[in-house]
Amino acid sequence: MRKKNLLKAHRKPRELKKLGLTMRLSFVMVFCAVLTLSANTYSQDLRVNLDVKDVSFSKLFEEIRKQSNYSFFFNEEKLSQLENITVKKNKVTVKEVLEEVLSNTNLTYTMVDDVIVIISKKTVPRVRKIEQQSIVGTVTDFETGETLPGVTVLVKNSVLGTTTDIDGNYKISLSKNFETLVFSFLGFETKEVKIEGNTTINVELKSKTNQLDMVVVTGYQKLDKRVLTSSIERVTAKELELKNVMTVDKMLEGKVTGLQITNNSATPGAAAKVRIRGGNTFTGNQSPLWVIDGVIYEEPVLLSASEINSFDNVNVIGNALTGINPRDIESINVLKDASATAIYGIRAANGVIAVTTKRGKQGKPNFNYSYSSSIVDRPHYSDLNLMNSKDRIDVSREMYERNLGTPAGNSYENTDRIGYEGALMNYWDGTYNFQQFQDQVSSLESLNANWFGELYRPAINQSHNINVSGGSNQSRYYVSFGYDDQKSTERGVDVERLTARANLDFDLRDNVLLSFKINGSVQEGTYNHSSINMFNEAYYTSRTVPVYDSNGEYAYLSKPLVNNSRSVRDEDGNAVYGRYHVMNEMDNSKRNITNKDLGVTANLKWTFLDGFSFRSQLSYRNTTNLQEEWIKENTFHVAQLRTYDFIEDHIDENVDELASVPFGGLYSGGMVSQNSYAITNQLNYNKVLNDKHVVNFNLAQEARSIKYWGATGFTVPGYSHDNGRRFVYLPQLRTSSGSFDFESYPYDNMINWFSKGQLYPSITDRTTNSMSFFGMFNYVYDNRYVVNFNLRSDGTNSFGQFKKYRFKPTWSVSSRWNLHNEKFWNEDGNIDELALKASYGVRGTIPSASPYMTIRDFGPETGSSYFSYNENVAKLVSFPQTNLRWELNKTTNIGLSYSMFNGRVSGAFDFAYSFSDDLLLVRPVSGVNGALSQMFNAGSKDVQSYEFSIRTVNVKTKDFSWSTRFNISHDVDRVLKGFEEAIGDSSSESQDAALTISQYLNGGIFRKGFPSSGFYSYQFDGLNNKGLPTFKHLNEENATPEQQLQMMMVYEGQRLPQYYGGFGTEFRYKRFSISANLNYKLGYKTRLLNLYKGSQQLPLPYENMQSEFNNRWRQPGDELITNIPALSNDLLKINDDYATNSGSGIFPNGATLWRLYDLSDARTVKGDHIRLSSLSLSYRIPKDILENMGIASMNVGFQASNVGVWAFDSKLKGQDPDQLRNVGMPNNSTYSFSLNVGL
Amino acid sequence: MKRIKYILILFISLVSCQDFLEEESQDLTAVETVEHFKALMLNEFNDNYAMFKPVYHMTDDLEEITLSPRFSKANKTTFTWQQEIEIDENGNSLRGINSAWEAIYKDIAIVNYVIESIDGMEGSAEQRSFVKGEAYFIRAMSYFNLLNLYGQPFNEASKNTDLGVPIRTNTEIEITFSRESVAAGYNQIESDLMEALILIENSGVEDTKWHPSVDACNLLMSRVKLYQRKWDEVIQYADNVIDHRQLAMLGTSSPFITNGNSELIFAWHKSYTGQIDPPGSSEIAGYKVSDQLIELYELEDNRLTAFLTTFIQNGETYYMNKKHNAGFEGSTTSSVYTTMGYQNMRVAEAYLNKAEALAQKQDPIAINVIQELHAKRISDVSLIVYPTEPGDILNYVYDERRRELCFEDHHRWFDLRRMDNRPEIVHVFTDVDEEGEVLKTETYTLYSNDLNYTLPIPIKERENNPGIVNNERTDKLPVVN
């Protein structure tokens, strides 16, 4: 067969280049004919010399083509039916020849420019006679609405045809007896349209990548969505459109039903908290498993389950996704039910998120560059309900007038004469006269120092990404390179990341595909030293405290030095002060966290015999986490450790007895490396029988090894940053008469500090090997009925693994009924998809306890003691836990997925019931067992999840389209069996078996009938006539702690939302598109930011307060109109005066009534809110502008993200309900610009 | 890369995956060797000895410092033998005060595991036998302490029905346990000690003094027999010790308990975890050594200055315990009592056990045994007047035990419990406000036949274990002035 470009003659060469390969291919596919070549010039009168004997017609035409450059267009089948022919003629025109040779046949010809089309004779007369019709139209991409140039438009049952021009327009003239046009284009589905008298026919072609959309990737399998039996939801790259975040977890919020994302920190590099359908364990890790291209990604640093689970813990160390560039992602599949996750075995009880990266497609190199830059707004005082200077002075004035003094128990002496109090002190000792005093106060009242402005900044982020993809028919490549620079609004925080990826595919033979994926990344984060809490600093510093003094230097504060909770005092017993300014701390310290990630995967797929294929995947991944932090000697933090300020003289005795860092600064560091290897071998058999039965078997084996090793947390004093980053060593021990003179050694406390182990790192060295076998069986009958069975069994060497649970299987069964393929349901074919799915599966998690007695620190004794054994010792870690079983989870999922009207309405309903039993809980037992509590498989919970999603294409015309998507998830999470005891003693020597008060207050009560994130509050009972808070049931004579707890606390609700989801809409008008994304969370409660800092109820002169205090109780009677307590110097410590059972663990340790107030129902609010998470506008630059620049396509876009939050509870007063009480930093609005260039 | 090869070979050969799935953890260890067990017991039993810490407060060896303010006088509930010692008069729970129960059973749980599984462990036969013997010894000692803290005092007539403590000798986890008889408890202790004795003897191992030895087993056995009033056997086991070991001269200028001291048989309690009451050194906590005890020492008795020391508070001089004053090996100062652990077994106890048994048998040579001890304790024995009447001799031996063993282990409290005629003990508690003003004085009495000689079962145990029966105790109300 020969293929030549028929169109070349009448198209400009430059345009042709763009059409490229795709056009040529499409022609080949449409016709089963030989196309012969054309030329640039032609002439009707061209003459040829022919001398052929007994040749076929095609040979003859070939001869004519050679001499004339006419192209021929014919149906070879028809031509081959003709007998051979002999022609001998000189200098005849082509017309003459053709008329002669065709005269005895049923064929004739027409000439269209330089193409000679051979057609059947009987139609010809009609063509001439029958009325002609002319049809015009535009062909566009169904997905994007963009016009498609070069689409082949053919008249069905004829050889007539044309192609669309550069703007996607076509024009075709044909006789009225033709009824149908066929539109085809490479990479798109061919579409037939009936003419039915229309003169304008606009057509949308669906991309065949749409068929890619039909593929769901689970990591081990690629499944056709149409036979999918389990609950898997797919998100494509296009939907992940947040421009200003570096990891993909944050982009998923509101996008997938059943997936709950909590972004609890705006700090770059901080990991989001991810939950699929509420989680299925109490004490284990509740996060899903992340799988990238079939490779399980591990956390770079081993964290405990409670650290990962806690919503109050921010992890900036990095998570499994740190090195993945979201722009390399093709799609994300969220595996929710047991049927979907069973093939991941014991790791997957909390769901799996499988990410697929982009791969190259056959074609010439496709280059893409994208740039985005965003600006993040800093927090403003107006967002934070804080007092201004005037309000704050008013508080001080009231404190003075009511003679409240400084807070009890605080020795702060205001040596700097800060604030109103300082001015007053100056007035009293005569430094100021009354006039000066008044001037000072009024100047303070208008000072309004801008701490947020100084410590925060609008941050500018940028990201550059380049990728090239393409390939021949034997090899394909996708190569990308990305750079991100994310600055935090917090000064000093900056994260930079480089990522690179190469995904290569080679067809070694027709039946052997070899793929390599190589990716690497380096992320370098700079943070402020961990002794600095920037948000608290800005939040709690009074605006009457200037940032700079009159010379423009830092305005330092003097604060008393306290080391190891002992106040430093001079010879006269007076407190020793150090100068403090947060910016000085910041300038002289740093924390660096670097994450490096290297991954290599090789994948071989061999197809053999009939329907067999074998796939083998070998992967290696290494992540390295490096951390260091240092702080210089000229900071307050080190001054405390040194017992004297940098510029002051020291007192030898203090240094000796109290200083842990007597000279230099402090340096600490650590590194953790994670290596994982995996090999997976899969044998697949896929057979179609009688076009009706599809059978698919998959047997696989996998071996994995993960090793963590490293040392973290070593701390060394004597750090000298400025003198070449070195350490000043300890002075040597002096000797007197041959023996060491310990008595005169000047740094006793430092030695003591060392000996407590502060100096030494802790070593991580842990290898986990696992071996798994699994099988998948799938049967489809007539594209209507599908059944699926999965089975997996794992064995691991996890330390102390229960041998009896090795290779215990997890399994699932599932089925699907494609109603749309049933004639009785879908007669008119309007329903594209309507399928019922049902699945049931059993998953398990192996207890992480050991059946053996385990010990640690075997070796010579450490630590300080007078005596020495001079032999090895070992500490008990755990008694053997021989009685434990798997945590078991059984999930049933029933789903309905639908798609109608050519995909204009689609979505899914899902109901899942997940029942978890034998959950590990710590239960009380007789102390005769050696401990008063014991792990038991005693807990159980269930979660009912209701999920609904709908996508609609509301309007769709050539120039305008409008689509929307909406989803909602509702989780009902219930504890069925939990702790037997209401309250336990959190500080008793043994690990206690019941709930602690902090679990009641912070969520995490595992009590029957309550959701597992439920929490309680104390009950505020109004202010008394002194403006002090009172609470219900604090005094209950003769009540046991349990009884009192029951009366005193009120159940608030759950911390996790019961309803959540998202809404998005997109408008496209010509080259513009606008989209908006909202997400919402409903049915949960949260606490307001604390009014009181720690146990302190009165602010120090340099401390700010919330502006809610402007409505405080000021005089008797106010208790009727306000709930904000009065200023008081009463400590209100909870003891027998205020409460019964005060020592029994039903109050937080050392709590005061002020703290109770913050933990009361007066300070809880409904968290229900809707967040406008992004608003985007993009514009496609017209091609004719780009043409001159040699650019194929260009998009510019603007996006505003985190634009606003509508919260329904008025008590929030603008506080973002997702803002954490103890982390503080709210998510701020971000404005991004993006540019996308394709060549 | 080696690992990859490993995996590949493994897969290709499809051999058993046992090796690949071999457990390994580098920062955590399963107990696998005899050496592990030995190290574990050393740390868990020896280092953090499971004592009932406020035990001295209940005895007549301590009394309050009248003018110390109330807050410095800790452990009032034990000092005044309250019915419920874990809840103070304001209803607050006192955490950890009665934790000896749990701590001792933790030691028992460890040694049960050792006894059950050591036979398969890696190590020499001698070491295995020795370490197993050590485990039996620890179990015997643990049950001995439990029985005498929480079980009824020994009574030959009713020992088979008197409630002792639950006995657990395996590693099964049970939610409930019930109490065995006192006799069952002693049977367990004796059989464990016999096992220990045989295993340690047969092993031929002589380890450091941080580990029990044949002598330690004999000495403990003589104590166990003494508590059960089996006088002949007391003498037999005490003689086993006395024949092997010499008493050492008690001086006052250097530490007495040292590695080189021939009298020292077994030393333990290395770490000063939490407070051993009364505080050993500089901290002063409202209590002092009772005048009654001080008066028991003759002026020539070196023990007064070797065991006790003085401190001054508000101008008054008081005595406090010195036995917990520790120093490094090689310490020479006279303020140090021990360089080998806060608790120890000494040959002196063998003399005292033997003397008491003899006295009980009305054998006057009991005094001779005491005199042998006195030769090493008193600078001029000739000044001592010894009793001659049998009843007086027994009382003299009791006093001698008090003089010699004060503030060691649970001795005084246990001795009081087993006496035929217990003295009545009166404790006065004075409420003093922060200004030093006396608010009231409360006087409590522990009667001779007081039920409160047996501790209450810990509240947590009663809550968690429905099978446990608490000890009957009486409400202690003060006489207030």
mmCIF file of C-alpha atoms in Angstrom, chain B residues 91-309:
data_model
loop_
_atom_site.group_PDB
_atom_site.id
_atom_site.type_symbol
_atom_site.label_atom_id
_atom_site.label_comp_id
_atom_site.label_asym_id
_atom_site.label_seq_id
_atom_site.Cartn_x
_atom_site.Cartn_y
_atom_site.Cartn_z
ATOM 1 C CA GLY B 91 -11.177 13.088 98.466
ATOM 2 C CA ASN B 92 -8.226 13.584 96.143
ATOM 3 C CA SER B 93 -6.623 10.484 94.804
ATOM 4 C CA LEU B 94 -2.990 9.954 95.693
ATOM 5 C CA ARG B 95 -1.440 8.495 92.625
ATOM 6 C CA GLY B 96 1.091 5.752 92.886
ATOM 7 C CA ILE B 97 1.048 5.408 96.653
ATOM 8 C CA ASN B 98 -0.177 1.836 96.471
ATOM 9 C CA SER B 99 1.581 0.861 93.257
ATOM 10 C CA ALA B 100 3.771 -1.832 94.820
ATOM 11 C CA TRP B 101 1.090 -4.397 93.963
ATOM 12 C CA GLU B 102 1.294 -3.705 90.262
ATOM 13 C CA ALA B 103 5.073 -3.270 90.267
ATOM 14 C CA ILE B 104 5.698 -6.571 92.043
ATOM 15 C CA TYR B 105 3.335 -8.440 89.761
ATOM 16 C CA LYS B 106 5.157 -6.899 86.813
ATOM 17 C CA ASP B 107 8.388 -8.456 88.086
ATOM 18 C CA ILE B 108 6.554 -11.748 88.532
ATOM 19 C CA ALA B 109 5.231 -11.541 84.981
ATOM 20 C CA ILE B 110 8.775 -11.076 83.698
ATOM 21 C CA VAL B 111 10.249 -13.962 85.649
ATOM 22 C CA ASN B 112 7.313 -16.203 84.745
ATOM 23 C CA TYR B 113 8.215 -15.614 81.137
ATOM 24 C CA VAL B 114 11.869 -16.295 81.886
ATOM 25 C CA ILE B 115 11.051 -19.554 83.638
ATOM 26 C CA GLU B 116 8.721 -20.621 80.860
ATOM 27 C CA SER B 117 10.946 -19.897 77.920
ATOM 28 C CA ILE B 118 14.574 -19.907 79.012
ATOM 29 C CA ASP B 119 15.107 -23.577 78.230
ATOM 30 C CA GLY B 120 15.148 -22.959 74.510
ATOM 31 C CA MET B 121 17.352 -19.904 74.683
ATOM 32 C CA GLU B 122 20.848 -19.533 73.411
ATOM 33 C CA GLY B 123 23.540 -19.627 76.088
ATOM 34 C CA SER B 124 25.665 -22.014 78.092
ATOM 35 C CA ALA B 125 23.957 -24.615 80.237
ATOM 36 C CA GLU B 126 25.550 -23.179 83.366
ATOM 37 C CA GLN B 127 24.349 -19.683 82.649
ATOM 38 C CA ARG B 128 20.896 -20.921 81.740
ATOM 39 C CA SER B 129 20.611 -22.762 84.999
ATOM 40 C CA PHE B 130 21.907 -19.803 86.974
ATOM 41 C CA VAL B 131 19.591 -17.288 85.312
ATOM 42 C CA LYS B 132 16.621 -19.560 85.749
ATOM 43 C CA GLY B 133 17.554 -19.899 89.421
ATOM 44 C CA GLU B 134 17.729 -16.126 89.649
ATOM 45 C CA ALA B 135 14.219 -15.931 88.181
ATOM 46 C CA TYR B 136 12.897 -18.351 90.804
ATOM 47 C CA PHE B 137 14.643 -16.333 93.486
ATOM 48 C CA ILE B 138 13.044 -13.131 92.291
ATOM 49 C CA ARG B 139 9.651 -14.784 92.190
ATOM 50 C CA ALA B 140 10.070 -16.063 95.719
ATOM 51 C CA MET B 141 11.098 -12.659 96.958
ATOM 52 C CA SER B 142 8.269 -10.972 95.076
ATOM 53 C CA TYR B 143 5.611 -13.243 96.524
ATOM 54 C CA PHE B 144 7.179 -12.876 99.941
ATOM 55 C CA ASN B 145 6.779 -9.109 99.729
ATOM 56 C CA LEU B 146 3.273 -9.340 98.296
ATOM 57 C CA LEU B 147 2.126 -11.784 100.910
ATOM 58 C CA ASN B 148 3.391 -9.659 103.764
ATOM 59 C CA LEU B 149 2.050 -6.407 102.388
ATOM 60 C CA TYR B 150 -1.366 -7.506 101.164
ATOM 61 C CA GLY B 151 -1.968 -10.922 102.721
ATOM 62 C CA GLN B 152 -3.109 -11.679 106.264
ATOM 63 C CA PRO B 153 -0.281 -12.059 108.794
ATOM 64 C CA PHE B 154 0.840 -15.647 109.181
ATOM 65 C CA ASN B 155 -1.172 -17.673 111.641
ATOM 66 C CA GLU B 156 -0.489 -21.374 111.885
ATOM 67 C CA ALA B 157 -4.060 -22.107 112.911
ATOM 68 C CA SER B 158 -5.824 -20.339 110.081
ATOM 69 C CA LYS B 159 -3.154 -20.193 107.368
ATOM 70 C CA ASN B 160 -5.174 -22.383 105.052
ATOM 71 C CA THR B 161 -8.130 -20.033 105.050
ATOM 72 C CA ASP B 162 -6.502 -16.662 105.625
ATOM 73 C CA LEU B 163 -6.407 -14.665 102.424
ATOM 74 C CA GLY B 164 -3.019 -14.281 100.862
ATOM 75 C CA VAL B 165 -2.502 -12.977 97.340
ATOM 76 C CA PRO B 166 -3.323 -14.244 93.859
ATOM 77 C CA ILE B 167 -0.652 -16.516 92.495
ATOM 78 C CA ARG B 168 0.265 -16.398 88.852
ATOM 79 C CA THR B 169 3.030 -18.685 87.659
ATOM 80 C CA ASN B 170 2.397 -18.717 83.931
ATOM 81 C CA THR B 171 2.029 -16.111 81.200
ATOM 82 C CA GLU B 172 -1.676 -16.405 80.488
ATOM 83 C CA ILE B 173 -3.633 -13.172 80.569
ATOM 84 C CA GLU B 174 -6.713 -13.322 82.771
ATOM 85 C CA ILE B 175 -9.098 -10.509 83.452
ATOM 86 C CA THR B 176 -9.754 -11.703 86.982
ATOM 87 C CA PHE B 177 -7.670 -13.425 89.613
ATOM 88 C CA SER B 178 -8.680 -14.442 93.098
ATOM 89 C CA ARG B 179 -6.634 -14.651 96.230
ATOM 90 C CA GLU B 180 -5.042 -17.846 97.411
ATOM 91 C CA SER B 181 -4.518 -18.735 101.052
ATOM 92 C CA VAL B 182 -1.534 -17.591 103.064
ATOM 93 C CA ALA B 183 -0.354 -21.184 103.231
ATOM 94 C CA ALA B 184 -0.493 -21.493 99.443
ATOM 95 C CA GLY B 185 1.552 -18.339 99.210
ATOM 96 C CA TYR B 186 4.262 -19.667 101.503
ATOM 97 C CA ASN B 187 4.258 -23.002 99.711
ATOM 98 C CA GLN B 188 4.860 -21.177 96.452
ATOM 99 C CA ILE B 189 7.647 -19.117 97.987
ATOM 100 C CA GLU B 190 9.340 -22.151 99.492
ATOM 101 C CA SER B 191 9.122 -24.197 96.350
ATOM 102 C CA ASP B 192 10.466 -21.321 94.263
ATOM 103 C CA LEU B 193 13.311 -20.829 96.687
ATOM 104 C CA MET B 194 14.172 -24.510 96.638
ATOM 105 C CA GLU B 195 14.237 -24.386 92.836
ATOM 106 C CA ALA B 196 16.439 -21.327 92.991
ATOM 107 C CA LEU B 197 18.770 -22.909 95.481
ATOM 108 C CA ILE B 198 19.178 -26.094 93.444
ATOM 109 C CA LEU B 199 19.547 -24.323 90.110
ATOM 110 C CA ILE B 200 22.048 -21.782 91.356
ATOM 111 C CA GLU B 201 24.033 -24.385 93.247
ATOM 112 C CA ASN B 202 24.085 -26.803 90.325
ATOM 113 C CA SER B 203 25.079 -24.105 87.888
ATOM 114 C CA GLY B 204 28.295 -23.534 89.751
ATOM 115 C CA VAL B 205 28.145 -19.905 88.730
ATOM 116 C CA GLU B 206 29.294 -17.329 91.186
ATOM 117 C CA ASP B 207 28.315 -13.972 89.888
ATOM 118 C CA THR B 208 28.689 -10.496 91.334
ATOM 119 C CA LYS B 209 26.829 -9.447 94.421
ATOM 120 C CA TRP B 210 24.196 -7.868 92.197
ATOM 121 C CA HIS B 211 22.902 -11.381 91.598
ATOM 122 C CA PRO B 212 21.512 -13.875 94.101
ATOM 123 C CA SER B 213 23.762 -16.662 95.300
ATOM 124 C CA VAL B 214 23.331 -19.860 97.276
ATOM 125 C CA ASP B 215 23.864 -17.817 100.423
ATOM 126 C CA ALA B 216 21.171 -15.364 99.389
ATOM 127 C CA CYS B 217 18.755 -18.263 98.881
ATOM 128 C CA ASN B 218 19.615 -19.705 102.287
ATOM 129 C CA LEU B 219 19.257 -16.373 103.999
ATOM 130 C CA LEU B 220 15.918 -15.671 102.359
ATOM 131 C CA MET B 221 14.784 -19.206 103.201
ATOM 132 C CA SER B 222 15.682 -18.687 106.835
ATOM 133 C CA ARG B 223 13.606 -15.512 106.770
ATOM 134 C CA VAL B 224 10.680 -17.334 105.137
ATOM 135 C CA LYS B 225 10.882 -20.092 107.741
ATOM 136 C CA LEU B 226 11.111 -17.528 110.510
ATOM 137 C CA TYR B 227 7.887 -15.887 109.365
ATOM 138 C CA GLN B 228 6.250 -19.301 109.453
ATOM 139 C CA ARG B 229 7.682 -20.013 112.900
ATOM 140 C CA LYS B 230 9.516 -23.141 111.758
ATOM 141 C CA TRP B 231 12.318 -22.541 114.220
ATOM 142 C CA ASP B 232 14.515 -25.533 113.551
ATOM 143 C CA GLU B 233 14.600 -24.868 109.877
ATOM 144 C CA VAL B 234 15.344 -21.206 110.534
ATOM 145 C CA ILE B 235 18.413 -22.233 112.448
ATOM 146 C CA GLN B 236 19.408 -24.729 109.785
ATOM 147 C CA TYR B 237 19.241 -22.226 106.915
ATOM 148 C CA ALA B 238 20.776 -19.443 108.987
ATOM 149 C CA ASP B 239 23.681 -21.706 109.854
ATOM 150 C CA ASN B 240 24.167 -22.447 106.155
ATOM 151 C CA VAL B 241 24.862 -18.762 105.755
ATOM 152 C CA ILE B 242 26.817 -18.220 108.941
ATOM 153 C CA ASP B 243 29.118 -21.135 108.086
ATOM 154 C CA HIS B 244 29.992 -19.517 104.780
ATOM 155 C CA ARG B 245 30.292 -15.878 105.599
ATOM 156 C CA GLN B 246 31.898 -13.633 108.123
ATOM 157 C CA LEU B 247 30.467 -10.586 109.773
ATOM 158 C CA ALA B 248 32.386 -7.429 109.089
ATOM 159 C CA MET B 249 33.446 -4.781 111.541
ATOM 160 C CA LEU B 250 31.131 -1.811 111.359
ATOM 161 C CA GLY B 251 33.154 1.358 111.381
ATOM 162 C CA THR B 252 31.794 4.868 111.148
ATOM 163 C CA SER B 253 34.394 6.497 108.964
ATOM 164 C CA SER B 254 33.840 4.876 105.581
ATOM 165 C CA PRO B 255 30.968 3.303 103.632
ATOM 166 C CA PHE B 256 29.856 0.049 105.187
ATOM 167 C CA ILE B 257 28.157 -1.576 102.236
ATOM 168 C CA THR B 258 30.923 -2.108 99.712
ATOM 169 C CA ASN B 259 31.752 -4.822 97.263
ATOM 170 C CA GLY B 260 34.575 -5.975 99.486
ATOM 171 C CA ASN B 261 32.449 -6.327 102.602
ATOM 172 C CA SER B 262 32.412 -10.005 103.507
ATOM 173 C CA GLU B 263 29.088 -9.537 105.236
ATOM 174 C CA LEU B 264 27.334 -8.443 102.048
ATOM 175 C CA ILE B 265 25.535 -11.314 100.330
ATOM 176 C CA PHE B 266 23.265 -9.666 97.793
ATOM 177 C CA ALA B 267 22.773 -6.034 96.821
ATOM 178 C CA TRP B 268 19.954 -4.552 94.793
ATOM 179 C CA HIS B 269 17.849 -1.478 94.218
ATOM 180 C CA LYS B 270 20.408 0.454 92.215
ATOM 181 C CA SER B 271 18.319 3.351 90.997
ATOM 182 C CA TYR B 272 16.881 5.868 93.336
ATOM 183 C CA THR B 273 13.601 5.985 91.452
ATOM 184 C CA GLY B 274 11.109 8.020 93.296
ATOM 185 C CA GLN B 275 11.532 8.535 96.927
ATOM 186 C CA ILE B 276 12.465 5.821 99.336
ATOM 187 C CA ASP B 277 10.870 7.123 102.467
ATOM 188 C CA PRO B 278 12.162 8.631 104.551
ATOM 189 C CA PRO B 279 14.444 10.606 102.295
ATOM 190 C CA GLY B 280 18.001 9.552 102.608
ATOM 191 C CA SER B 281 19.881 12.748 102.321
ATOM 192 C CA SER B 282 19.401 16.459 102.227
ATOM 193 C CA GLU B 283 15.714 16.620 101.531
ATOM 194 C CA ILE B 284 13.657 17.012 104.633
ATOM 195 C CA ALA B 285 10.058 15.992 104.444
ATOM 196 C CA GLY B 286 8.450 16.607 107.779
ATOM 197 C CA TYR B 287 9.486 13.324 109.373
ATOM 198 C CA LYS B 288 12.378 12.221 111.559
ATOM 199 C CA VAL B 289 13.673 9.030 113.087
ATOM 200 C CA SER B 290 11.596 8.322 116.171
ATOM 201 C CA ASP B 291 13.084 9.018 119.597
ATOM 202 C CA GLN B 292 12.062 5.497 120.549
ATOM 203 C CA LEU B 293 14.440 4.041 117.992
ATOM 204 C CA ILE B 294 17.264 6.407 118.902
ATOM 205 C CA GLU B 295 16.934 5.397 122.540
ATOM 206 C CA LEU B 296 17.385 1.744 121.647
ATOM 207 C CA TYR B 297 21.003 2.363 120.715
ATOM 208 C CA GLU B 298 23.602 2.285 123.434
ATOM 209 C CA LEU B 299 26.137 5.074 123.276
ATOM 210 C CA GLU B 300 28.850 2.570 122.370
ATOM 211 C CA ASP B 301 26.827 1.245 119.481
ATOM 212 C CA ASN B 302 28.538 2.271 116.235
ATOM 213 C CA ARG B 303 25.291 1.709 114.407
ATOM 214 C CA LEU B 304 23.812 4.942 115.705
ATOM 215 C CA THR B 305 26.254 6.984 113.682
ATOM 216 C CA ALA B 306 26.735 4.493 110.862
ATOM 217 C CA PHE B 307 23.022 4.103 110.149
ATOM 218 C CA LEU B 308 21.664 7.470 111.213
ATOM 219 C CA THR B 309 22.724 11.056 110.898
#
